[in-house]
């Protein structure tokens, strides 16, 4: 790995990409073997892993647009990381295709007989949702989501990179103008995608806050991911004077804030359902609590909220970079655990069920994600070199 | 009243013309070894804590202790009232429904932290203190408008009226003036 | 186009010009203090008289209410909660913008907030006072109001901590106290300014007393700044928690249209939305009447309009989620509740709400409209109206409950209307008194964001 600090480019991207790609392929192949052993489990594990890595990409898209919209100065040096994370959308589209082959294993509503009045497995409740929960519309929606995400991330990265070669400050304004409606589209697509791909795994259950809950997780994921990418480079003496402790401090503050935000969303959802105690919705929590899933639930309460909350409370914690990186890694693990907790119990309502595929699919999808991310990230300057706010970002300090 | 005045020392005031010169003057006073001095400005000046060699305010600990006290207190209160002293089944919920108590426990934690931040600040700053020698200076009223001042108190170990005056003048202080506590 | 590295690094330390006309510190003091020191204008007297009259009307109504009971209101059998709760939620919501401006924008280093934070905070306090009025009178027997507090008593009873209405007491009480402390801490240096400028003895004593002997010493500032930061820090979760808890008054119930998980964040977004609209209305008036155009700049107003647009979109998002999930739930009662909202007897209120809260803010997509004073003034008033109707629409969901035989149409009586109008009177009375006797712009904070406040400002010239 070689880095030219005058052009901010990797002249030689190192072995990371190759290692990630081979790990990804190997683990995916191993996981596919699992498909022949237990196809339902394979798809459950796969969609968990897919959603986990996709949430980093979507978080990246959100962070990039947020950066443009607020005109924030400090985050300019980090923008290439979030742009490149969002740049993995084409890969995620390809990785989405296997899910289409597992619709029957994953989604009860995808079986035509549940809508068939003549069939004994007719589901009266699902019948009322048929207009939304059906395979053709599901596919059309997925195409729309990916189209929106791809167009936004593609446009923003392309414009941002175009700015590198010239010195065109107007492009900054253009990116801002696209980000404003982009944000609206993003909010709607991530909401309905989370309804489609996570909430409808248990198609009887519904919650209005669900989209915001998934969004808060995606934001945490990209924060942690950026801290880790920064730290990875720092260990190799890359960008040490550019992404300074001040930037980590701000990332730490945002992570801390969003840990609270996530907990607020999670608690709001749980609390209102617990309090009203209506059978049509409380069962969703009951099968996550009245059996061995309880321990996973407890892990999430403590691991996803209490530990990072206490761990990031102090100023010193946010400014000690190796420590912050450990916390970021921990939060990513917890992001995976949260998605695992959303997906798995829907099909293992009796109790905790662990499969080796849960891990192999995550490494497999992750390997490809990291490979693709790294390929994009090293294909241009790793900071927007001609951005009018770059100098201010490098010299930024927390007051 | 007289006795309160007398416990307060004599003060020497010097005026400076900008935030910038105030910072450098404060730094020089510290380097010269003064300890009982203060820099006065209409707004908090950035970098002044470093210039005067002041550590971060310990107020955060007060707030932490207060918040924790409030939290424990409210947990105890909800437990005592709902699960011990006045047990009543309400909408089929357990006596100690921690979920339902989260809002009030949270509110009281925040309330106690805020009270800690407010009263802690007053205590550290020894406020309210309505009488102070600096108020006897006519010019000092400009400190709440656009003026920048340095005050050196008489209880400083290095205090020597003549030396302090000439030192303040040498670092750019104008209108150096000695203010006695019972001038008026 | 060739910008050298030197120029770039200079521009990085340079501050954005937030106050127009490059004033000195003294000019800021003068511009703000003269409002308090001078004689009030005829406008002030006119507005104050009207407000006081309305406040008197409010108190007269309260006396009558205590005498007669809540039967004078338009409550009927299914609609057991009427305007009192609508007004309560409306006023608490208004307050949230003040807290957001003073706390969250402070933590996010948004320096432009300094020109509006003081009176946004004042607005918060007065709005919360108006808000607290309604649950207090709505209990009917106000003389036993102390029952909401956990006080040992001869009946051996304790309040029910499982009740959302009790959470309100704690949440709004805490909110009021924290807002007051925050506001007062911010006021102390400015009160010292007024103390030092005061000519009349009575003013000198009063301002002096409340300024606590502030000397502006850095040994004080350092505790002061941390205290301010901590108060901002603890007020930030309050922005989320207070209106979330208010939303649980509805959302913990089993009622379709009330029981939905998005209620807490949806209420918070709505609160900030309505509060910003109110700050906008007030600052446009204050800016015009007191000639503060250089301090409350068009740029600041434009930023506020952007926040109104964003929060308006969030509110729109919540409306659509409610509608979609009501359909998606497959629950007939849920579905009916929403169809009834949009096309039932209260459809007129629903569509006022949608037009004011979702359609009107869309104007602010266009730079020309969000920088136009008349447009933003009218839009802010529409948003205020729309947000009041939002709470009304939620409350009158009660009019058609599970039992069709008890369905009834709720309409307010003249006393309901007089109490609402009277609460505006109380709010404006307090606000006008504030404008008259306290600095409406945080002078020490505005001075702190002037370019010359930066100790690096005259580098090279020598000090």
mmCIF file of N, CA and C in Angstrom, chain C residues 130-233:
data_model
loop_
_atom_site.group_PDB
_atom_site.id
_atom_site.type_symbol
_atom_site.label_atom_id
_atom_site.label_comp_id
_atom_site.label_asym_id
_atom_site.label_seq_id
_atom_site.Cartn_x
_atom_site.Cartn_y
_atom_site.Cartn_z
ATOM 1 N N UNK C 130 -48.477 29.131 29.512
ATOM 2 C CA UNK C 130 -49.823 28.993 28.940
ATOM 3 C C UNK C 130 -50.228 27.527 28.879
ATOM 4 N N UNK C 131 -49.248 26.678 28.542
ATOM 5 C CA UNK C 131 -49.553 25.259 28.425
ATOM 6 C C UNK C 131 -49.961 24.682 29.771
ATOM 7 N N UNK C 132 -49.201 25.032 30.819
ATOM 8 C CA UNK C 132 -49.471 24.461 32.138
ATOM 9 C C UNK C 132 -50.855 24.848 32.638
ATOM 10 N N UNK C 133 -51.344 25.989 32.174
ATOM 11 C CA UNK C 133 -52.662 26.437 32.595
ATOM 12 C C UNK C 133 -53.735 25.394 32.278
ATOM 13 N N UNK C 134 -53.654 24.801 31.073
ATOM 14 C CA UNK C 134 -54.792 23.995 30.598
ATOM 15 C C UNK C 134 -54.963 22.665 31.316
ATOM 16 N N UNK C 135 -53.895 21.868 31.499
ATOM 17 C CA UNK C 135 -54.132 20.652 32.288
ATOM 18 C C UNK C 135 -54.563 20.986 33.712
ATOM 19 N N UNK C 136 -54.073 22.117 34.221
ATOM 20 C CA UNK C 136 -54.442 22.481 35.592
ATOM 21 C C UNK C 136 -55.943 22.728 35.685
ATOM 22 N N UNK C 137 -56.507 23.486 34.740
ATOM 23 C CA UNK C 137 -57.935 23.783 34.844
ATOM 24 C C UNK C 137 -58.772 22.614 34.353
ATOM 25 N N UNK C 138 -58.147 21.768 33.555
ATOM 26 C CA UNK C 138 -58.905 20.708 32.939
ATOM 27 C C UNK C 138 -59.216 19.588 33.930
ATOM 28 N N UNK C 139 -58.504 19.569 35.086
ATOM 29 C CA UNK C 139 -58.834 18.557 36.095
ATOM 30 C C UNK C 139 -60.184 18.849 36.735
ATOM 31 N N UNK C 140 -60.718 20.060 36.505
ATOM 32 C CA UNK C 140 -62.040 20.365 37.040
ATOM 33 C C UNK C 140 -61.952 20.928 38.445
ATOM 34 N N UNK C 141 -61.505 20.112 39.386
ATOM 35 C CA UNK C 141 -61.398 20.604 40.762
ATOM 36 C C UNK C 141 -59.963 21.058 41.016
ATOM 37 N N UNK C 142 -59.688 22.312 40.673
ATOM 38 C CA UNK C 142 -58.299 22.786 40.729
ATOM 39 C C UNK C 142 -57.746 22.821 42.147
ATOM 40 N N UNK C 143 -58.640 22.884 43.133
ATOM 41 C CA UNK C 143 -58.135 22.985 44.496
ATOM 42 C C UNK C 143 -57.481 21.697 44.994
ATOM 43 N N UNK C 144 -57.643 20.606 44.244
ATOM 44 C CA UNK C 144 -56.918 19.391 44.657
ATOM 45 C C UNK C 144 -55.801 19.067 43.667
ATOM 46 N N UNK C 145 -55.351 20.092 42.984
ATOM 47 C CA UNK C 145 -54.318 19.889 41.967
ATOM 48 C C UNK C 145 -53.036 19.297 42.556
ATOM 49 N N UNK C 146 -52.791 19.607 43.836
ATOM 50 C CA UNK C 146 -51.550 19.119 44.456
ATOM 51 C C UNK C 146 -51.518 17.600 44.538
ATOM 52 N N UNK C 147 -52.627 16.944 44.246
ATOM 53 C CA UNK C 147 -52.633 15.476 44.266
ATOM 54 C C UNK C 147 -51.687 14.888 43.226
ATOM 55 N N UNK C 148 -51.344 15.664 42.220
ATOM 56 C CA UNK C 148 -50.441 15.101 41.211
ATOM 57 C C UNK C 148 -49.021 14.987 41.743
ATOM 58 N N UNK C 149 -48.724 15.661 42.844
ATOM 59 C CA UNK C 149 -47.362 15.580 43.358
ATOM 60 C C UNK C 149 -47.255 14.447 44.364
ATOM 61 N N UNK C 150 -46.136 13.779 44.408
ATOM 62 C CA UNK C 150 -45.985 12.670 45.368
ATOM 63 C C UNK C 150 -45.758 13.200 46.775
ATOM 64 N N UNK C 151 -46.823 13.691 47.401
ATOM 65 C CA UNK C 151 -46.726 14.230 48.750
ATOM 66 C C UNK C 151 -47.365 13.240 49.714
ATOM 67 N N UNK C 152 -46.718 12.949 50.826
ATOM 68 C CA UNK C 152 -47.346 12.077 51.816
ATOM 69 C C UNK C 152 -48.635 12.741 52.309
ATOM 70 N N UNK C 153 -49.696 11.991 52.437
ATOM 71 C CA UNK C 153 -50.949 12.621 52.830
ATOM 72 C C UNK C 153 -51.746 11.720 53.765
ATOM 73 N N UNK C 154 -52.790 12.316 54.357
ATOM 74 C CA UNK C 154 -53.553 11.601 55.375
ATOM 75 C C UNK C 154 -54.339 10.443 54.792
ATOM 76 N N UNK C 155 -54.520 10.417 53.446
ATOM 77 C CA UNK C 155 -55.270 9.317 52.828
ATOM 78 C C UNK C 155 -54.377 8.104 52.585
ATOM 79 N N UNK C 156 -53.079 8.260 52.814
ATOM 80 C CA UNK C 156 -52.158 7.157 52.581
ATOM 81 C C UNK C 156 -52.048 6.759 51.131
ATOM 82 N N UNK C 157 -52.311 7.698 50.215
ATOM 83 C CA UNK C 157 -52.272 7.380 48.780
ATOM 84 C C UNK C 157 -51.074 8.031 48.109
ATOM 85 N N UNK C 158 -50.674 7.427 46.987
ATOM 86 C CA UNK C 158 -49.599 7.999 46.188
ATOM 87 C C UNK C 158 -50.109 8.177 44.758
ATOM 88 N N UNK C 159 -49.532 9.100 44.024
ATOM 89 C CA UNK C 159 -49.958 9.237 42.611
ATOM 90 C C UNK C 159 -49.636 7.973 41.827
ATOM 91 N N UNK C 160 -50.367 7.797 40.754
ATOM 92 C CA UNK C 160 -50.167 6.619 39.909
ATOM 93 C C UNK C 160 -49.082 6.907 38.873
ATOM 94 N N UNK C 161 -47.897 6.389 39.141
ATOM 95 C CA UNK C 161 -46.778 6.663 38.230
ATOM 96 C C UNK C 161 -46.887 5.917 36.905
ATOM 97 N N UNK C 162 -47.906 5.103 36.773
ATOM 98 C CA UNK C 162 -48.102 4.422 35.497
ATOM 99 C C UNK C 162 -48.976 5.246 34.549
ATOM 100 N N UNK C 163 -49.407 6.411 35.004
ATOM 101 C CA UNK C 163 -50.317 7.202 34.168
ATOM 102 C C UNK C 163 -49.569 8.250 33.344
ATOM 103 N N UNK C 164 -49.826 8.286 32.034
ATOM 104 C CA UNK C 164 -49.180 9.298 31.186
ATOM 105 C C UNK C 164 -49.479 10.716 31.656
ATOM 106 N N UNK C 165 -50.635 10.928 32.294
ATOM 107 C CA UNK C 165 -50.964 12.280 32.719
ATOM 108 C C UNK C 165 -50.051 12.728 33.848
ATOM 109 N N UNK C 166 -49.614 11.765 34.654
ATOM 110 C CA UNK C 166 -48.668 12.118 35.706
ATOM 111 C C UNK C 166 -47.279 12.365 35.109
ATOM 112 N N UNK C 167 -46.933 11.588 34.091
ATOM 113 C CA UNK C 167 -45.638 11.830 33.434
ATOM 114 C C UNK C 167 -45.586 13.265 32.917
ATOM 115 N N UNK C 168 -46.739 13.735 32.401
ATOM 116 C CA UNK C 168 -46.807 15.110 31.919
ATOM 117 C C UNK C 168 -46.384 16.101 32.985
ATOM 118 N N UNK C 169 -46.899 15.906 34.202
ATOM 119 C CA UNK C 169 -46.551 16.817 35.288
ATOM 120 C C UNK C 169 -45.047 16.898 35.443
ATOM 121 N N UNK C 170 -44.418 15.735 35.475
ATOM 122 C CA UNK C 170 -42.973 15.706 35.689
ATOM 123 C C UNK C 170 -42.236 16.245 34.470
ATOM 124 N N UNK C 171 -42.690 15.839 33.292
ATOM 125 C CA UNK C 171 -41.976 16.252 32.083
ATOM 126 C C UNK C 171 -42.084 17.756 31.877
ATOM 127 N N UNK C 172 -43.300 18.279 31.963
ATOM 128 C CA UNK C 172 -43.467 19.705 31.682
ATOM 129 C C UNK C 172 -42.907 20.540 32.821
ATOM 130 N N UNK C 173 -43.035 20.044 34.061
ATOM 131 C CA UNK C 173 -42.434 20.757 35.192
ATOM 132 C C UNK C 173 -40.932 20.869 35.036
ATOM 133 N N UNK C 174 -40.290 19.753 34.693
ATOM 134 C CA UNK C 174 -38.850 19.762 34.462
ATOM 135 C C UNK C 174 -38.498 20.684 33.309
ATOM 136 N N UNK C 175 -39.300 20.613 32.286
ATOM 137 C CA UNK C 175 -39.052 21.420 31.102
ATOM 138 C C UNK C 175 -39.088 22.894 31.447
ATOM 139 N N UNK C 176 -40.100 23.278 32.223
ATOM 140 C CA UNK C 176 -40.229 24.678 32.602
ATOM 141 C C UNK C 176 -39.030 25.115 33.425
ATOM 142 N N UNK C 177 -38.650 24.291 34.413
ATOM 143 C CA UNK C 177 -37.536 24.672 35.288
ATOM 144 C C UNK C 177 -36.238 24.790 34.501
ATOM 145 N N UNK C 178 -35.963 23.794 33.663
ATOM 146 C CA UNK C 178 -34.705 23.831 32.908
ATOM 147 C C UNK C 178 -34.683 25.021 31.955
ATOM 148 N N UNK C 179 -35.802 25.294 31.292
ATOM 149 C CA UNK C 179 -35.835 26.416 30.360
ATOM 150 C C UNK C 179 -35.593 27.720 31.101
ATOM 151 N N UNK C 180 -36.195 27.826 32.289
ATOM 152 C CA UNK C 180 -36.040 29.050 33.062
ATOM 153 C C UNK C 180 -34.581 29.228 33.491
ATOM 154 N N UNK C 181 -33.958 28.160 33.955
ATOM 155 C CA UNK C 181 -32.562 28.245 34.388
ATOM 156 C C UNK C 181 -31.664 28.621 33.210
ATOM 157 N N UNK C 182 -31.901 27.984 32.107
ATOM 158 C CA UNK C 182 -31.090 28.225 30.915
ATOM 159 C C UNK C 182 -31.204 29.683 30.485
ATOM 160 N N UNK C 183 -32.423 30.161 30.472
ATOM 161 C CA UNK C 183 -32.709 31.524 30.064
ATOM 162 C C UNK C 183 -32.042 32.496 31.017
ATOM 163 N N UNK C 184 -32.167 32.203 32.309
ATOM 164 C CA UNK C 184 -31.627 33.115 33.306
ATOM 165 C C UNK C 184 -30.106 33.132 33.264
ATOM 166 N N UNK C 185 -29.485 31.974 33.133
ATOM 167 C CA UNK C 185 -28.031 31.942 33.058
ATOM 168 C C UNK C 185 -27.561 32.784 31.878
ATOM 169 N N UNK C 186 -28.250 32.651 30.742
ATOM 170 C CA UNK C 186 -27.893 33.464 29.588
ATOM 171 C C UNK C 186 -28.092 34.943 29.842
ATOM 172 N N UNK C 187 -29.070 35.275 30.672
ATOM 173 C CA UNK C 187 -29.391 36.686 30.924
ATOM 174 C C UNK C 187 -28.393 37.386 31.838
ATOM 175 N N UNK C 188 -27.727 36.634 32.711
ATOM 176 C CA UNK C 188 -26.927 37.272 33.759
ATOM 177 C C UNK C 188 -25.934 38.315 33.215
ATOM 178 N N UNK C 189 -25.090 37.991 32.220
ATOM 179 C CA UNK C 189 -24.166 39.029 31.743
ATOM 180 C C UNK C 189 -24.890 40.234 31.150
ATOM 181 N N UNK C 190 -26.027 40.011 30.521
ATOM 182 C CA UNK C 190 -26.760 41.122 29.928
ATOM 183 C C UNK C 190 -27.446 41.962 30.996
ATOM 184 N N UNK C 191 -27.880 41.329 32.055
ATOM 185 C CA UNK C 191 -28.448 42.100 33.168
ATOM 186 C C UNK C 191 -27.367 42.974 33.781
ATOM 187 N N UNK C 192 -26.135 42.438 33.804
ATOM 188 C CA UNK C 192 -25.033 43.246 34.314
ATOM 189 C C UNK C 192 -24.828 44.475 33.432
ATOM 190 N N UNK C 193 -24.976 44.294 32.120
ATOM 191 C CA UNK C 193 -24.873 45.438 31.215
ATOM 192 C C UNK C 193 -25.929 46.483 31.555
ATOM 193 N N UNK C 194 -27.152 46.031 31.733
ATOM 194 C CA UNK C 194 -28.228 46.971 32.041
ATOM 195 C C UNK C 194 -27.983 47.633 33.393
ATOM 196 N N UNK C 195 -27.463 46.866 34.351
ATOM 197 C CA UNK C 195 -27.125 47.409 35.662
ATOM 198 C C UNK C 195 -26.113 48.546 35.516
ATOM 199 N N UNK C 196 -25.089 48.285 34.694
ATOM 200 C CA UNK C 196 -24.031 49.280 34.562
ATOM 201 C C UNK C 196 -24.469 50.501 33.772
ATOM 202 N N UNK C 197 -25.528 50.345 32.988
ATOM 203 C CA UNK C 197 -26.000 51.493 32.208
ATOM 204 C C UNK C 197 -27.135 52.238 32.893
ATOM 205 N N UNK C 198 -27.740 51.600 33.896
ATOM 206 C CA UNK C 198 -28.968 52.156 34.472
ATOM 207 C C UNK C 198 -28.694 53.498 35.137
ATOM 208 N N UNK C 199 -29.636 54.422 34.954
ATOM 209 C CA UNK C 199 -29.514 55.743 35.584
ATOM 210 C C UNK C 199 -30.366 55.774 36.853
ATOM 211 N N UNK C 200 -31.610 55.304 36.736
ATOM 212 C CA UNK C 200 -32.523 55.378 37.877
ATOM 213 C C UNK C 200 -32.088 54.395 38.955
ATOM 214 N N UNK C 201 -32.241 54.806 40.215
ATOM 215 C CA UNK C 201 -31.762 53.985 41.317
ATOM 216 C C UNK C 201 -32.519 52.652 41.390
ATOM 217 N N UNK C 202 -33.825 52.719 41.189
ATOM 218 C CA UNK C 202 -34.626 51.498 41.328
ATOM 219 C C UNK C 202 -34.203 50.463 40.291
ATOM 220 N N UNK C 203 -33.917 50.968 39.079
ATOM 221 C CA UNK C 203 -33.463 50.047 38.030
ATOM 222 C C UNK C 203 -32.108 49.474 38.378
ATOM 223 N N UNK C 204 -31.239 50.334 38.891
ATOM 224 C CA UNK C 204 -29.899 49.880 39.248
ATOM 225 C C UNK C 204 -29.988 48.771 40.293
ATOM 226 N N UNK C 205 -30.867 48.971 41.245
ATOM 227 C CA UNK C 205 -30.983 47.964 42.308
ATOM 228 C C UNK C 205 -31.565 46.670 41.759
ATOM 229 N N UNK C 206 -32.623 46.793 40.971
ATOM 230 C CA UNK C 206 -33.279 45.572 40.487
ATOM 231 C C UNK C 206 -32.390 44.797 39.523
ATOM 232 N N UNK C 207 -31.858 45.502 38.511
ATOM 233 C CA UNK C 207 -30.969 44.803 37.578
ATOM 234 C C UNK C 207 -29.748 44.276 38.311
ATOM 235 N N UNK C 208 -29.241 45.089 39.265
ATOM 236 C CA UNK C 208 -28.068 44.679 40.028
ATOM 237 C C UNK C 208 -28.327 43.404 40.818
ATOM 238 N N UNK C 209 -29.515 43.354 41.408
ATOM 239 C CA UNK C 209 -29.867 42.179 42.206
ATOM 240 C C UNK C 209 -29.874 40.923 41.332
ATOM 241 N N UNK C 210 -30.501 41.023 40.170
ATOM 242 C CA UNK C 210 -30.611 39.841 39.316
ATOM 243 C C UNK C 210 -29.323 39.543 38.567
ATOM 244 N N UNK C 211 -28.444 40.560 38.429
ATOM 245 C CA UNK C 211 -27.154 40.291 37.772
ATOM 246 C C UNK C 211 -26.204 39.590 38.728
ATOM 247 N N UNK C 212 -26.562 39.482 39.988
ATOM 248 C CA UNK C 212 -25.828 38.697 40.983
ATOM 249 C C UNK C 212 -24.408 39.197 41.220
ATOM 250 N N UNK C 213 -24.105 40.422 40.790
ATOM 251 C CA UNK C 213 -22.735 40.913 40.958
ATOM 252 C C UNK C 213 -21.788 40.364 39.915
ATOM 253 N N UNK C 214 -22.272 40.185 38.727
ATOM 254 C CA UNK C 214 -21.443 39.639 37.640
ATOM 255 C C UNK C 214 -20.321 40.598 37.283
ATOM 256 N N UNK C 215 -19.089 40.091 37.178
ATOM 257 C CA UNK C 215 -17.949 40.955 36.904
ATOM 258 C C UNK C 215 -17.286 40.642 35.563
ATOM 259 N N UNK C 216 -17.766 39.633 34.863
ATOM 260 C CA UNK C 216 -17.177 39.320 33.566
ATOM 261 C C UNK C 216 -15.757 38.807 33.636
ATOM 262 N N UNK C 217 -15.345 38.334 34.816
ATOM 263 C CA UNK C 217 -13.989 37.819 34.955
ATOM 264 C C UNK C 217 -13.861 36.452 34.304
ATOM 265 N N UNK C 218 -12.692 36.169 33.779
ATOM 266 C CA UNK C 218 -12.552 34.889 33.093
ATOM 267 C C UNK C 218 -12.656 33.722 34.056
ATOM 268 N N UNK C 219 -12.306 33.964 35.318
ATOM 269 C CA UNK C 219 -12.464 32.886 36.301
ATOM 270 C C UNK C 219 -13.943 32.575 36.517
ATOM 271 N N UNK C 220 -14.797 33.563 36.219
ATOM 272 C CA UNK C 220 -16.238 33.303 36.252
ATOM 273 C C UNK C 220 -16.712 32.710 34.939
ATOM 274 N N UNK C 221 -16.208 33.286 33.856
ATOM 275 C CA UNK C 221 -16.663 32.820 32.547
ATOM 276 C C UNK C 221 -16.434 31.320 32.379
ATOM 277 N N UNK C 222 -15.328 30.827 32.949
ATOM 278 C CA UNK C 222 -15.015 29.428 32.636
ATOM 279 C C UNK C 222 -16.043 28.489 33.261
ATOM 280 N N UNK C 223 -16.503 28.810 34.492
ATOM 281 C CA UNK C 223 -17.578 27.993 35.060
ATOM 282 C C UNK C 223 -18.892 28.282 34.347
ATOM 283 N N UNK C 224 -19.058 29.551 34.017
ATOM 284 C CA UNK C 224 -20.291 29.982 33.362
ATOM 285 C C UNK C 224 -20.470 29.251 32.031
ATOM 286 N N UNK C 225 -19.394 29.217 31.243
ATOM 287 C CA UNK C 225 -19.504 28.584 29.927
ATOM 288 C C UNK C 225 -19.816 27.109 30.045
ATOM 289 N N UNK C 226 -19.180 26.440 31.013
ATOM 290 C CA UNK C 226 -19.462 25.013 31.159
ATOM 291 C C UNK C 226 -20.897 24.804 31.643
ATOM 292 N N UNK C 227 -21.323 25.685 32.542
ATOM 293 C CA UNK C 227 -22.700 25.582 33.033
ATOM 294 C C UNK C 227 -23.683 25.723 31.874
ATOM 295 N N UNK C 228 -23.394 26.682 31.014
ATOM 296 C CA UNK C 228 -24.252 26.920 29.859
ATOM 297 C C UNK C 228 -24.258 25.704 28.937
ATOM 298 N N UNK C 229 -23.051 25.148 28.745
ATOM 299 C CA UNK C 229 -22.930 23.966 27.888
ATOM 300 C C UNK C 229 -23.705 22.791 28.473
ATOM 301 N N UNK C 230 -23.582 22.613 29.797
ATOM 302 C CA UNK C 230 -24.285 21.496 30.426
ATOM 303 C C UNK C 230 -25.793 21.700 30.336
ATOM 304 N N UNK C 231 -26.231 22.944 30.578
ATOM 305 C CA UNK C 231 -27.671 23.197 30.481
ATOM 306 C C UNK C 231 -28.148 22.933 29.061
ATOM 307 N N UNK C 232 -27.321 23.299 28.075
ATOM 308 C CA UNK C 232 -27.675 22.982 26.683
ATOM 309 C C UNK C 232 -27.735 21.472 26.509
ATOM 310 N N UNK C 233 -26.757 20.778 27.105
ATOM 311 C CA UNK C 233 -26.707 19.325 26.972
ATOM 312 C C UNK C 233 -27.919 18.643 27.594
#
